[in-house]
PDB file of N, CA and C in Angstrom:
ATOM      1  N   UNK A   1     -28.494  16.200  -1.778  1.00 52.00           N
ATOM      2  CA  UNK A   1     -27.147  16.643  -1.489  1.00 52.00           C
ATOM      3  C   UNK A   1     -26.423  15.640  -0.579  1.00 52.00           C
ATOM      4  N   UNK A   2     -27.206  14.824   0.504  1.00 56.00           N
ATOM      5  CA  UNK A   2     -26.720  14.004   1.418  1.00 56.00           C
ATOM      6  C   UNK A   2     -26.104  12.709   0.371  1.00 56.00           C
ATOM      7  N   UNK A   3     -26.978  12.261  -0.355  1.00 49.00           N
ATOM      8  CA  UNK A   3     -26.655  11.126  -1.272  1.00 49.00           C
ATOM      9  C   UNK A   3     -25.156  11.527  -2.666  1.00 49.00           C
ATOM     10  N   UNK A   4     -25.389  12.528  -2.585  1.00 46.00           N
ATOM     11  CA  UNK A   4     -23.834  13.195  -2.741  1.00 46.00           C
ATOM     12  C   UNK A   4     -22.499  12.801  -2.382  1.00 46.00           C
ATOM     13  N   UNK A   5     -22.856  13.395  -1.297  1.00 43.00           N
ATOM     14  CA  UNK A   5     -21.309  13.518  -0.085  1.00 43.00           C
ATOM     15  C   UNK A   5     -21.536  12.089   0.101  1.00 43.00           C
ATOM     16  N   UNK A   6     -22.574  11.043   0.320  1.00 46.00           N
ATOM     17  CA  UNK A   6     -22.080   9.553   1.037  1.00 46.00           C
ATOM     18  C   UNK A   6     -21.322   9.069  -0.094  1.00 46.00           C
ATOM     19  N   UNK A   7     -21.685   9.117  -1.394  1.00 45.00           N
ATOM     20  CA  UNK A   7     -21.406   8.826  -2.884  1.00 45.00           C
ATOM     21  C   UNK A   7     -20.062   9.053  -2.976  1.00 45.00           C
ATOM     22  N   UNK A   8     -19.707  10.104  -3.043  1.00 44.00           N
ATOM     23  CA  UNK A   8     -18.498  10.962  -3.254  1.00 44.00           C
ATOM     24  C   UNK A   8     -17.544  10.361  -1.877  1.00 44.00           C
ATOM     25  N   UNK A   9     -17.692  10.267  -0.261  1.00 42.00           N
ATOM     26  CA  UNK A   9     -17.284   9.681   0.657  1.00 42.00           C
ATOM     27  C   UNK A   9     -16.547   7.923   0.181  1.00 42.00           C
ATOM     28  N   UNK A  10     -18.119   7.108  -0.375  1.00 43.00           N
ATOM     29  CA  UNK A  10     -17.524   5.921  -0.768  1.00 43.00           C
ATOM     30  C   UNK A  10     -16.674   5.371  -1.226  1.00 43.00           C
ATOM     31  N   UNK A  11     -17.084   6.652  -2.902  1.00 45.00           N
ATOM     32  CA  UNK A  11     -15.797   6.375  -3.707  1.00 45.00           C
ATOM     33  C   UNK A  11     -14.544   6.755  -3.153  1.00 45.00           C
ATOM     34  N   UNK A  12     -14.072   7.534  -2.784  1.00 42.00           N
ATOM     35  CA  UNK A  12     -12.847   7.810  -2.321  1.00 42.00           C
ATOM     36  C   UNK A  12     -12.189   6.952  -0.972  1.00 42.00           C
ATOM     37  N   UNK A  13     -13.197   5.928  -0.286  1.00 44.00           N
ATOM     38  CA  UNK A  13     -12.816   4.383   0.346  1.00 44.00           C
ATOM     39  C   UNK A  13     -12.410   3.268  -0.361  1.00 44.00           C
ATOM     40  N   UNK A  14     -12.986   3.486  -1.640  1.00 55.00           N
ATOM     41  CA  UNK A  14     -12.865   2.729  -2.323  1.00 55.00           C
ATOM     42  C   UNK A  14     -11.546   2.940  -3.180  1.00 55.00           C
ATOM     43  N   UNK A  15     -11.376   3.684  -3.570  1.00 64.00           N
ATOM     44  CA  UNK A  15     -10.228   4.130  -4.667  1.00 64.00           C
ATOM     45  C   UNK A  15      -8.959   4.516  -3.963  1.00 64.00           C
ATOM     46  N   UNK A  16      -8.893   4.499  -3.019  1.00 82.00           N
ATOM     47  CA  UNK A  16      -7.471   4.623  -2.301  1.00 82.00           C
ATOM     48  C   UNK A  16      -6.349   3.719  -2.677  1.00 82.00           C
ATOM     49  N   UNK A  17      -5.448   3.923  -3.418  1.00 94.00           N
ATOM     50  CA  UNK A  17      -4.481   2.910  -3.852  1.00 94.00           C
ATOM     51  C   UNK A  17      -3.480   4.008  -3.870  1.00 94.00           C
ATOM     52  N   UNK A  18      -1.756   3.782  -3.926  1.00 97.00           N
ATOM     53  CA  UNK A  18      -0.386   4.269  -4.934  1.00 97.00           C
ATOM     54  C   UNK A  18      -0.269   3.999  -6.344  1.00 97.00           C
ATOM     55  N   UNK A  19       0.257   4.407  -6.909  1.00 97.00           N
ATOM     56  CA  UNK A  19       0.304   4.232  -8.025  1.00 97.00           C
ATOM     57  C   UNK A  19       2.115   4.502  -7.894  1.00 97.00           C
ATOM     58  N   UNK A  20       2.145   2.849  -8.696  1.00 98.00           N
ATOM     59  CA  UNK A  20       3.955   3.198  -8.440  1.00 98.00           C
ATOM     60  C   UNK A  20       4.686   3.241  -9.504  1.00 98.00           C
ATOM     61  N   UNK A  21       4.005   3.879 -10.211  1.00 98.00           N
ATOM     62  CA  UNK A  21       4.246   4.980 -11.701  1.00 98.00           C
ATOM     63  C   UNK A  21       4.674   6.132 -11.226  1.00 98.00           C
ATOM     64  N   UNK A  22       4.006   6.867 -10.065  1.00 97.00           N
ATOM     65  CA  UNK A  22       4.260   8.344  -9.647  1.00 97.00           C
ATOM     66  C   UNK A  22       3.966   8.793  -8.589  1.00 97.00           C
ATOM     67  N   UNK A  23       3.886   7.773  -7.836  1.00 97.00           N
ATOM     68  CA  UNK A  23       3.926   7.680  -6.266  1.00 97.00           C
ATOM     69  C   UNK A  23       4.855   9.108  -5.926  1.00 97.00           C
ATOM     70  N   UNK A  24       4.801   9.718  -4.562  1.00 98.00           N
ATOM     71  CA  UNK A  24       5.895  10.291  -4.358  1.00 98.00           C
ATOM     72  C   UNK A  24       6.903   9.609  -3.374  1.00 98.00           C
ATOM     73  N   UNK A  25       7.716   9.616  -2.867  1.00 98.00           N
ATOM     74  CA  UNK A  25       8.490   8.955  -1.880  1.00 98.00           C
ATOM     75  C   UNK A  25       7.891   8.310  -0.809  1.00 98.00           C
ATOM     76  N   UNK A  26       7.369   9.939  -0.052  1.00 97.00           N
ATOM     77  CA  UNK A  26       6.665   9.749   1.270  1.00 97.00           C
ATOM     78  C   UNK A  26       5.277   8.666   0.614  1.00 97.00           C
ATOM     79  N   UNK A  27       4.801   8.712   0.050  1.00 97.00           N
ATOM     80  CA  UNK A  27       3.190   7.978  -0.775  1.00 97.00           C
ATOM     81  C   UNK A  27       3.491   6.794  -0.501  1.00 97.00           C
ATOM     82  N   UNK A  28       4.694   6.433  -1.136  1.00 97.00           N
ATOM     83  CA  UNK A  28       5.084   5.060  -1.306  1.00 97.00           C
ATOM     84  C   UNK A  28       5.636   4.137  -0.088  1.00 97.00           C
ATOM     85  N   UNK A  29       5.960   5.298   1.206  1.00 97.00           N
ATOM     86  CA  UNK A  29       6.685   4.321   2.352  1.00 97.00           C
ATOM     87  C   UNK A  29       5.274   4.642   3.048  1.00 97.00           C
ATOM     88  N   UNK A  30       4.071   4.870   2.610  1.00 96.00           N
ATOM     89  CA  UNK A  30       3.096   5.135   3.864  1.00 96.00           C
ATOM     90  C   UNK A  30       2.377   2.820   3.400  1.00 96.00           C
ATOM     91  N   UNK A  31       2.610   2.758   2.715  1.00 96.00           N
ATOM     92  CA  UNK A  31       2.644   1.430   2.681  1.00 96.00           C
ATOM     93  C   UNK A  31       3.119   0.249   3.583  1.00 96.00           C
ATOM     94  N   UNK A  32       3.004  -0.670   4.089  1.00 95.00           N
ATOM     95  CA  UNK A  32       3.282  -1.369   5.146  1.00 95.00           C
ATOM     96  C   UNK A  32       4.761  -2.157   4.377  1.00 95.00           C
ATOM     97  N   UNK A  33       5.539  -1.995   4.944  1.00 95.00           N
ATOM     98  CA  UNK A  33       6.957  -2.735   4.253  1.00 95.00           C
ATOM     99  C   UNK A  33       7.620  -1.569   3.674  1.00 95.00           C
ATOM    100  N   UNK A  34       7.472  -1.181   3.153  1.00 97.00           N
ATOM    101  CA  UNK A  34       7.950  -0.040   2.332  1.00 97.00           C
ATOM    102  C   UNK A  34       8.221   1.433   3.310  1.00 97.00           C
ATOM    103  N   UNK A  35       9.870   1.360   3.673  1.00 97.00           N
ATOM    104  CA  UNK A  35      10.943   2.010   4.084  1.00 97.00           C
ATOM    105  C   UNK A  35      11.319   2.957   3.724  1.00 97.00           C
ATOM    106  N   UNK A  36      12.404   4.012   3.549  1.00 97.00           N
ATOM    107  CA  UNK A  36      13.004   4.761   3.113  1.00 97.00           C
ATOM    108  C   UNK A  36      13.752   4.323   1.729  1.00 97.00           C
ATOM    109  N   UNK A  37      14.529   2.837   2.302  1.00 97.00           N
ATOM    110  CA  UNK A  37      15.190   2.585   0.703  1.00 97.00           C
ATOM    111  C   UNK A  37      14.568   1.538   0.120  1.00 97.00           C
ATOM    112  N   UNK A  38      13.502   1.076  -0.242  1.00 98.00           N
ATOM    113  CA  UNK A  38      12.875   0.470  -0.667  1.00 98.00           C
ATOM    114  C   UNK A  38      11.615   1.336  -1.573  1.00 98.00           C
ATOM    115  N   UNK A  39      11.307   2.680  -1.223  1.00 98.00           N
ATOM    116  CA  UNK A  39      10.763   4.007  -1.668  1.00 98.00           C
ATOM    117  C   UNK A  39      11.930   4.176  -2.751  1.00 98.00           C
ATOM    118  N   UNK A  40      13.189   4.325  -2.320  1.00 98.00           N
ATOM    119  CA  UNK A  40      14.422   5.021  -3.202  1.00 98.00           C
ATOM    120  C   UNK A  40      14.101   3.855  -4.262  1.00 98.00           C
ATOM    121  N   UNK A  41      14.613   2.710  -4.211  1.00 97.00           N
ATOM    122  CA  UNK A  41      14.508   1.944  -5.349  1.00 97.00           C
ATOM    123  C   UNK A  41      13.377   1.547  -5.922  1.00 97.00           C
ATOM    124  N   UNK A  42      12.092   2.036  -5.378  1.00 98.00           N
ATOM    125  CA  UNK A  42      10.823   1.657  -6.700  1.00 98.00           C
ATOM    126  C   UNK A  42      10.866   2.824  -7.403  1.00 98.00           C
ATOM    127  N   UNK A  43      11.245   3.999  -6.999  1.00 98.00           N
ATOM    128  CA  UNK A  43      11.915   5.430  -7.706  1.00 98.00           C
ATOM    129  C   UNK A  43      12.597   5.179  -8.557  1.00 98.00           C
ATOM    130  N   UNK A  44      13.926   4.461  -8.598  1.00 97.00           N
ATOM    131  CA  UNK A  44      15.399   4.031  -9.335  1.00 97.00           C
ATOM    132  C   UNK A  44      14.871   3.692 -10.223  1.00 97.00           C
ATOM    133  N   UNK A  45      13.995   2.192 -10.184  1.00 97.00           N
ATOM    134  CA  UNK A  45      13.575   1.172 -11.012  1.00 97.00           C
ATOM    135  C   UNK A  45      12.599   1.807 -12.110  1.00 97.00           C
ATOM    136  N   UNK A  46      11.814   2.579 -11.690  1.00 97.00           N
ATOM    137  CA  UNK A  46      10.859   3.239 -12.395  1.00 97.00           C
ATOM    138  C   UNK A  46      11.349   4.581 -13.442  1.00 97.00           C
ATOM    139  N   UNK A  47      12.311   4.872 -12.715  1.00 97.00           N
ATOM    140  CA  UNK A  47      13.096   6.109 -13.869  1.00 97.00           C
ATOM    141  C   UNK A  47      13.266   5.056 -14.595  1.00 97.00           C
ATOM    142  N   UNK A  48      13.724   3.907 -14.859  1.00 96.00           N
ATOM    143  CA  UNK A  48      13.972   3.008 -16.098  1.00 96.00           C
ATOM    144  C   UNK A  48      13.289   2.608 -16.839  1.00 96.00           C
ATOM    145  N   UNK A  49      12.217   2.720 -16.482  1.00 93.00           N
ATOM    146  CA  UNK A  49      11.000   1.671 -17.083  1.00 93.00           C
ATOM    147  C   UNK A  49      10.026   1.420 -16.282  1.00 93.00           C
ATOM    148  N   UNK A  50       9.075   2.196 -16.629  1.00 96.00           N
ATOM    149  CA  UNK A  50       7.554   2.204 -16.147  1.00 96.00           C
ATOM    150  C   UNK A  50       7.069   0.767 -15.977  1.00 96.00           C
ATOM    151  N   UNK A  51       6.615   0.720 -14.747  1.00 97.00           N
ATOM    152  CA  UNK A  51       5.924  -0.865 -14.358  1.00 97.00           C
ATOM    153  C   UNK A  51       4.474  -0.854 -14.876  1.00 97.00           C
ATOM    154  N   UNK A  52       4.190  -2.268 -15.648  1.00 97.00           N
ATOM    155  CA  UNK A  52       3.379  -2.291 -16.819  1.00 97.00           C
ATOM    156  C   UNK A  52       2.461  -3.058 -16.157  1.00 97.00           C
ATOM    157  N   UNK A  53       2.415  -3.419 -14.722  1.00 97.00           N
ATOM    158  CA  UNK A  53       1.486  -4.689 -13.803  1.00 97.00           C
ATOM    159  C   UNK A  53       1.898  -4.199 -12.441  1.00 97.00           C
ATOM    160  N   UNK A  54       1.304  -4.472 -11.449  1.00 98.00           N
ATOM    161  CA  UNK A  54       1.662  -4.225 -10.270  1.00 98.00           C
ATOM    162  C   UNK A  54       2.755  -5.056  -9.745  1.00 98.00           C
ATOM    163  N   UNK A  55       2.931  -6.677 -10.186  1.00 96.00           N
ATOM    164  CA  UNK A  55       3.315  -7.617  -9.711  1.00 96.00           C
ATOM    165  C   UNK A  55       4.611  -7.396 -10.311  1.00 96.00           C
ATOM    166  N   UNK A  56       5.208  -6.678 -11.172  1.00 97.00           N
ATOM    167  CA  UNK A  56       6.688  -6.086 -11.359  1.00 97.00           C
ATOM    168  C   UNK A  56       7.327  -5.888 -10.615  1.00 97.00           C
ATOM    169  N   UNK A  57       6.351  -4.817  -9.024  1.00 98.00           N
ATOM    170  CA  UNK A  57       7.418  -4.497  -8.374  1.00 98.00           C
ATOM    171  C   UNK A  57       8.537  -5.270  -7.476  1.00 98.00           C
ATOM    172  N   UNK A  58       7.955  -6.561  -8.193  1.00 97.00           N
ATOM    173  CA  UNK A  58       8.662  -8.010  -7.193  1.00 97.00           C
ATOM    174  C   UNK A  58      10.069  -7.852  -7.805  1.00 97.00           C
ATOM    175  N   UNK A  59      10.134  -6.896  -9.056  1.00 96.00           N
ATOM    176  CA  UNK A  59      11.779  -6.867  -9.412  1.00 96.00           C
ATOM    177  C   UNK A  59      12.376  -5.980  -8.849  1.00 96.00           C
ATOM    178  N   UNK A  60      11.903  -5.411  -7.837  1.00 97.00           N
ATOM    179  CA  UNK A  60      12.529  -4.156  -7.543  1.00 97.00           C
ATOM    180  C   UNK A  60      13.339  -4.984  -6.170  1.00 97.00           C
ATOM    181  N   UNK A  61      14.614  -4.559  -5.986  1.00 94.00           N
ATOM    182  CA  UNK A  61      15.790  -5.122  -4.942  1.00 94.00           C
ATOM    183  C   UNK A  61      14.644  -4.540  -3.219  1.00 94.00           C
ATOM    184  N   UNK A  62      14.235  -5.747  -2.373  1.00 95.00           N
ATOM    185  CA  UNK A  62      14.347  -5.974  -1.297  1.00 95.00           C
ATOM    186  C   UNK A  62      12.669  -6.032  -1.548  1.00 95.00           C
ATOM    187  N   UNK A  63      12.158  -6.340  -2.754  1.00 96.00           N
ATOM    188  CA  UNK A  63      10.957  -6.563  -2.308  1.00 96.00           C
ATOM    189  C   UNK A  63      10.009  -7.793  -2.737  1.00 96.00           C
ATOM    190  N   UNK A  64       9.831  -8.930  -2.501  1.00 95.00           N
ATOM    191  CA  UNK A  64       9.412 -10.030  -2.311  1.00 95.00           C
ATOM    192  C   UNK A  64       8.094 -10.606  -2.369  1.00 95.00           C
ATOM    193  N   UNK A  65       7.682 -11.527  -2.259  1.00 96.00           N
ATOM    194  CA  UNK A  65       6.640 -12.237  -2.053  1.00 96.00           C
ATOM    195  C   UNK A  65       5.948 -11.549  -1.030  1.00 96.00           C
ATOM    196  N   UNK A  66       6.537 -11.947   0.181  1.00 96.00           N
ATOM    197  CA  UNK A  66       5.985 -11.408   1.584  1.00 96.00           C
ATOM    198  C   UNK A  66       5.247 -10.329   1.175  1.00 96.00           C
ATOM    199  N   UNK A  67       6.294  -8.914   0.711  1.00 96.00           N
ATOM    200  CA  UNK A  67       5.590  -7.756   0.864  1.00 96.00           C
ATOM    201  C   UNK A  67       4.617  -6.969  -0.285  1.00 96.00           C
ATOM    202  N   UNK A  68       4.556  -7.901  -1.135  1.00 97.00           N
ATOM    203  CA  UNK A  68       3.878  -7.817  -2.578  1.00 97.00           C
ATOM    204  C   UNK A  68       2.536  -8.213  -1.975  1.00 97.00           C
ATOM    205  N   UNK A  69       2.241  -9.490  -1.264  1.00 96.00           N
ATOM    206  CA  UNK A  69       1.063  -9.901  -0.935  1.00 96.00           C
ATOM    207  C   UNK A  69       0.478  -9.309   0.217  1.00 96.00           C
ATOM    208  N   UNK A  70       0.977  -8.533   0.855  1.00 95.00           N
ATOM    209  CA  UNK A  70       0.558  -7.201   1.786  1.00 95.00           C
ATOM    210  C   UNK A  70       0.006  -5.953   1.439  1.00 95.00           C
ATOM    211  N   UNK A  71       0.768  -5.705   0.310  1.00 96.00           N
ATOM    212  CA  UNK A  71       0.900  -4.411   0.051  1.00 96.00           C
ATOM    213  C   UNK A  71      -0.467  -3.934  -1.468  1.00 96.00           C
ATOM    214  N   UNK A  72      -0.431  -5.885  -2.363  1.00 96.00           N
ATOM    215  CA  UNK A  72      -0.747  -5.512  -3.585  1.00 96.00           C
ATOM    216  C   UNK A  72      -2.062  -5.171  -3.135  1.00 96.00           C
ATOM    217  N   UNK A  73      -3.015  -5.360  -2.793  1.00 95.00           N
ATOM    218  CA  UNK A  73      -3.980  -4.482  -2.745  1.00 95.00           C
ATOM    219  C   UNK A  73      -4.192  -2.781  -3.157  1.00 95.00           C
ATOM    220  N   UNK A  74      -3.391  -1.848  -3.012  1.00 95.00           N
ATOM    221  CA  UNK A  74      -3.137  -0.925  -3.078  1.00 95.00           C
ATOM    222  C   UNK A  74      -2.506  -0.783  -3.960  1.00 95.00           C
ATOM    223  N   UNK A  75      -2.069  -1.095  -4.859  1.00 97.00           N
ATOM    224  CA  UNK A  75      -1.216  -0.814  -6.150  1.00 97.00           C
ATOM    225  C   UNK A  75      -2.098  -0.958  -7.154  1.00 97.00           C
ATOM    226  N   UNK A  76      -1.392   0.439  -7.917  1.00 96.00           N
ATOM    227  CA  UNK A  76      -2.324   0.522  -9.412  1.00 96.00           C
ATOM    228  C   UNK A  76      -0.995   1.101 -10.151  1.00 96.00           C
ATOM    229  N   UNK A  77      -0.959   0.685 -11.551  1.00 97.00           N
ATOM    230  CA  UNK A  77      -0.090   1.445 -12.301  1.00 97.00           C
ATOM    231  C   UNK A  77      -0.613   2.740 -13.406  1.00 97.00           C
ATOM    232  N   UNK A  78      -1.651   2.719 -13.436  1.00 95.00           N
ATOM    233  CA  UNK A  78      -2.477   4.348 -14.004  1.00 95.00           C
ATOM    234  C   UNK A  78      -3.434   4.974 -12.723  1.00 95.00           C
ATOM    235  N   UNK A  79      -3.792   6.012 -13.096  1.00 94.00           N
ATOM    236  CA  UNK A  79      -4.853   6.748 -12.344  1.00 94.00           C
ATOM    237  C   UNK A  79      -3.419   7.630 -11.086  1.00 94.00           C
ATOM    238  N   UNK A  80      -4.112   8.057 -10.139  1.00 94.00           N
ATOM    239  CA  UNK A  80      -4.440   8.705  -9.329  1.00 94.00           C
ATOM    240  C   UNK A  80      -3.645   8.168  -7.828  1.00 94.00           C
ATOM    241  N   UNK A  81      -2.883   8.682  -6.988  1.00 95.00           N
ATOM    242  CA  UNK A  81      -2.294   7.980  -5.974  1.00 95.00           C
ATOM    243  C   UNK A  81      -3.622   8.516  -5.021  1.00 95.00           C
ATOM    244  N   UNK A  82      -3.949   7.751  -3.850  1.00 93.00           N
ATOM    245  CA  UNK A  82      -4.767   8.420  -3.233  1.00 93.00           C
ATOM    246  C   UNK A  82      -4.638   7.744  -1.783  1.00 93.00           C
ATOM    247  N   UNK A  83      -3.633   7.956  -0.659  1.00 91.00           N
ATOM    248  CA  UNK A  83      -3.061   7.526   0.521  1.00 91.00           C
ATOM    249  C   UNK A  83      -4.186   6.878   1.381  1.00 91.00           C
ATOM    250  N   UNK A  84      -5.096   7.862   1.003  1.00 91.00           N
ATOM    251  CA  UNK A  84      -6.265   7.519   2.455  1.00 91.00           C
ATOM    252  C   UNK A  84      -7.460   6.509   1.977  1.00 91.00           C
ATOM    253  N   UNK A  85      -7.218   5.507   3.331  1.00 88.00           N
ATOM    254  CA  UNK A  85      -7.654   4.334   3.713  1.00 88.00           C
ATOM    255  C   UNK A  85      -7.412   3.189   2.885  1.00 88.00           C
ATOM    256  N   UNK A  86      -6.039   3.126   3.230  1.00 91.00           N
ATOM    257  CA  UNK A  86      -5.016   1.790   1.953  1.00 91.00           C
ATOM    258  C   UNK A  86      -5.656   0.909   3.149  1.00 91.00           C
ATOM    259  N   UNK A  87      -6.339  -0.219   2.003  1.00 91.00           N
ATOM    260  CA  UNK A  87      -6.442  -1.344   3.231  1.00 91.00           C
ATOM    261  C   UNK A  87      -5.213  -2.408   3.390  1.00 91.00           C
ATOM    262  N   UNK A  88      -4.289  -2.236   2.535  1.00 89.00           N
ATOM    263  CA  UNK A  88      -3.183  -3.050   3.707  1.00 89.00           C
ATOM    264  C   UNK A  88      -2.791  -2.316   5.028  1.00 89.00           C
ATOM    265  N   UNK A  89      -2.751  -1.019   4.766  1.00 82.00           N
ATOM    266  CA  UNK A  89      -2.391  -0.205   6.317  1.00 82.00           C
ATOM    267  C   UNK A  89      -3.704  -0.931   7.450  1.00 82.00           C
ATOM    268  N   UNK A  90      -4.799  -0.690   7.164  1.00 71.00           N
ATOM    269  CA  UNK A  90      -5.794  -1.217   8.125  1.00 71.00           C
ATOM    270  C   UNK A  90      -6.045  -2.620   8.172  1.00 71.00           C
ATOM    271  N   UNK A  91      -5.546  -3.502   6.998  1.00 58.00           N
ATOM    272  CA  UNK A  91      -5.051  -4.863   7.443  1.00 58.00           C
ATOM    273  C   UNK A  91      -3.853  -5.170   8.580  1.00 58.00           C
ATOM    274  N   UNK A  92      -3.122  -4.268   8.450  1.00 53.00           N
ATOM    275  CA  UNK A  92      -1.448  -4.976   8.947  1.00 53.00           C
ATOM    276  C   UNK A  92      -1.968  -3.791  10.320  1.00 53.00           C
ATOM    277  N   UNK A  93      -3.258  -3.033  10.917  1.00 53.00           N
ATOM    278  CA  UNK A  93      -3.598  -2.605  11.836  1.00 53.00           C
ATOM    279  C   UNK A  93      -3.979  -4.118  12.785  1.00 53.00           C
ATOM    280  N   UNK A  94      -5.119  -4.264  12.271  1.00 48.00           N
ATOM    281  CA  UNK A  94      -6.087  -5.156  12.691  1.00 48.00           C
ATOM    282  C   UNK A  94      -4.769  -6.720  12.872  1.00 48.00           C
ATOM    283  N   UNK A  95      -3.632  -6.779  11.964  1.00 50.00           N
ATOM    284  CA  UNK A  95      -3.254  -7.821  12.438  1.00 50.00           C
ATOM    285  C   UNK A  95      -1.891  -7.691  13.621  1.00 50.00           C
ATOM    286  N   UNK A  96      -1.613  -6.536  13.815  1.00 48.00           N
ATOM    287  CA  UNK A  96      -0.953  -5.908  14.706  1.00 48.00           C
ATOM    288  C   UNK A  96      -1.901  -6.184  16.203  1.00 48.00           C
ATOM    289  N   UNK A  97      -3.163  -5.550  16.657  1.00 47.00           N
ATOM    290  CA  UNK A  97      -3.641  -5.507  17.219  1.00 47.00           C
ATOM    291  C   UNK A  97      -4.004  -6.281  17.481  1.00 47.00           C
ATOM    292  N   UNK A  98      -4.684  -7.929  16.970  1.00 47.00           N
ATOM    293  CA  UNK A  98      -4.817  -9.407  17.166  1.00 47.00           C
ATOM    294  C   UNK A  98      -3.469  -9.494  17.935  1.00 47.00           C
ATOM    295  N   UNK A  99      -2.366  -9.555  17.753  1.00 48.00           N
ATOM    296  CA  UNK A  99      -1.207 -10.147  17.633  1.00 48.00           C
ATOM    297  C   UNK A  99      -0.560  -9.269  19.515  1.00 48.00           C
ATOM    298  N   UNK A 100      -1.261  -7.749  19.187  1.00 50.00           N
ATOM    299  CA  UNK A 100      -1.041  -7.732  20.738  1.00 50.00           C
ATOM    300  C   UNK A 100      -1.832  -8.018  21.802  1.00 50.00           C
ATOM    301  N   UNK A 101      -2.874  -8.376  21.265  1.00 49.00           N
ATOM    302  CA  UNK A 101      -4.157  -8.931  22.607  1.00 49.00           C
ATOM    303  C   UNK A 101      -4.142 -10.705  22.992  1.00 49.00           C
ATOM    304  N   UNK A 102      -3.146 -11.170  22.147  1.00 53.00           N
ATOM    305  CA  UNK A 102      -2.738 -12.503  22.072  1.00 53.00           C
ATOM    306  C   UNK A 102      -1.442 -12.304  23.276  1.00 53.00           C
ATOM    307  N   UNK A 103      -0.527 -11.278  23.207  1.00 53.00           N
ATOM    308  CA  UNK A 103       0.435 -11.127  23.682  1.00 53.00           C
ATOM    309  C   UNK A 103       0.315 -10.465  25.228  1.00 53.00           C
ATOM    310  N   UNK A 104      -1.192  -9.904  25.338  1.00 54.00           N
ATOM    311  CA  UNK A 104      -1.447  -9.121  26.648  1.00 54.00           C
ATOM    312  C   UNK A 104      -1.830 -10.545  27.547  1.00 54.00           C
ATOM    313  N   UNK A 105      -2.896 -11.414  26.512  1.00 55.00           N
ATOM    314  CA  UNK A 105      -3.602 -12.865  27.071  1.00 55.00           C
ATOM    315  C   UNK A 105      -2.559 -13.249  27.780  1.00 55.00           C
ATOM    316  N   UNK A 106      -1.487 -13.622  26.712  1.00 56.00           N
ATOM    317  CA  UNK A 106      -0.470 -14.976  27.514  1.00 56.00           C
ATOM    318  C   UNK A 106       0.291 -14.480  28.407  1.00 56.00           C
ATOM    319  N   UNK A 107       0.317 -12.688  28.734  1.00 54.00           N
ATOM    320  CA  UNK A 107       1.798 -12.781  30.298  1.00 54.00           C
ATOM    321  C   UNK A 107       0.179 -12.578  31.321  1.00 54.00           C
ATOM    322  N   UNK A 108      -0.621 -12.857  31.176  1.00 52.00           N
ATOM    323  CA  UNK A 108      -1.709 -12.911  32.305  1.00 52.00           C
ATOM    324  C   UNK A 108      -2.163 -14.038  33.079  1.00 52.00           C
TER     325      UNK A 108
END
């Protein structure tokens, strides 16, 4: 039963992605970059025409290189949205947190 739950635990570390086929709003801004209207327009874009690759959503207005290569990790266009433990969120943690212990170093 233990080899179960670790099993069942893994996969669901593992499979955490959006899906920005049917993301819901909130799903889609729990993403690092991804705002209120930047949620609205992968919504807009997608009532038009289902994104057939992840790397589409680079057509969507205000979203770029920058935040494609942050974010794509977590993007799937079939299956299942599943919020918990997107590793760009715990990437853009870990580089947040570098970035303030660099910043505590230098006023010392």
């Amino acid at each position: 039963m233990k080899v179960l739950a670790i099993v069942a635990l893994s996969a669901s570390m593992m499979w955490a992605a959006v899906n920005i086929n049917t993301a819901s709003k909130s799903e889609l801004m729990e993403l690092p970059g991804i705002g209120d209207k930047k949620a609205d327009a992968i919504i807009e874009y997608r009532t038009k025409s289902k994104f057939k690759t992840i790397d589409e959503i680079k057509s969507v207005s205000g979203i770029g290189d920058k935040i494609y290569e942050d974010i794509k990790v977590d993007l799937i266009v079939n299956g299942i949205t599943d919020t918990k433990n997107l590793k760009s969120v715990n990437k853009n943690k870990k580089k947040q947190t570098k970035k303030e212990n660099k910043d505590n170093n230098s006023t010392k």
